[in-house]
Amino acid sequence: MKKSIPNLIIVLAALAAFPLTPTAKPERIKPGIPYYSDKYETIDGRYELGEEKNLEEVYKNYNYYEAVYDKKGRVVIFNAFKKGMIEFSEVYYYDGGTRPVKKEVTNSAGKKRVINLSP
């Protein structure tokens, strides 16, 4: 018993040193394939997925998110779903870099608007 307590402390310290935080995108990306999550974050005016999950896991949630990446690993389409219906969709346009220069936002009614993101 006395040996297991120091071992437990070492394991807990190791876990604290490497917190389990969600990744911003899947480890291996296949361009054009949708990826899903129940969380997202905003980076440089675009949405990025939280921890990747399969569709069955996120579909049972009230809200979930879908992202499609290009061959450079950039989000090109981001969809937000509510009860299985698209709440909004964003399509990102890049000028060759990693930051989008504009995005096209479509709401659930199908109304589109373009937002310039470059200064």
Coordinates of C-alpha atoms in Angstrom, one line a residue, residues 20 24 47 66 79 89 100 107-108 111:
L20 CA -6.2 16.6 -22.0
A24 CA -8.3 22.3 -33.1
Y47 CA -14.4 28.5 -36.9
E66 CA -19.0 19.9 -39.2
N79 CA -21.5 24.1 -40.7
S89 CA -22.8 27.6 -42.8
P100 CA -9.0 33.6 -44.7
N107 CA -28.2 31.4 -42.3
S108 CA -30.8 28.7 -41.8
K111 CA -29.8 34.2 -46.8

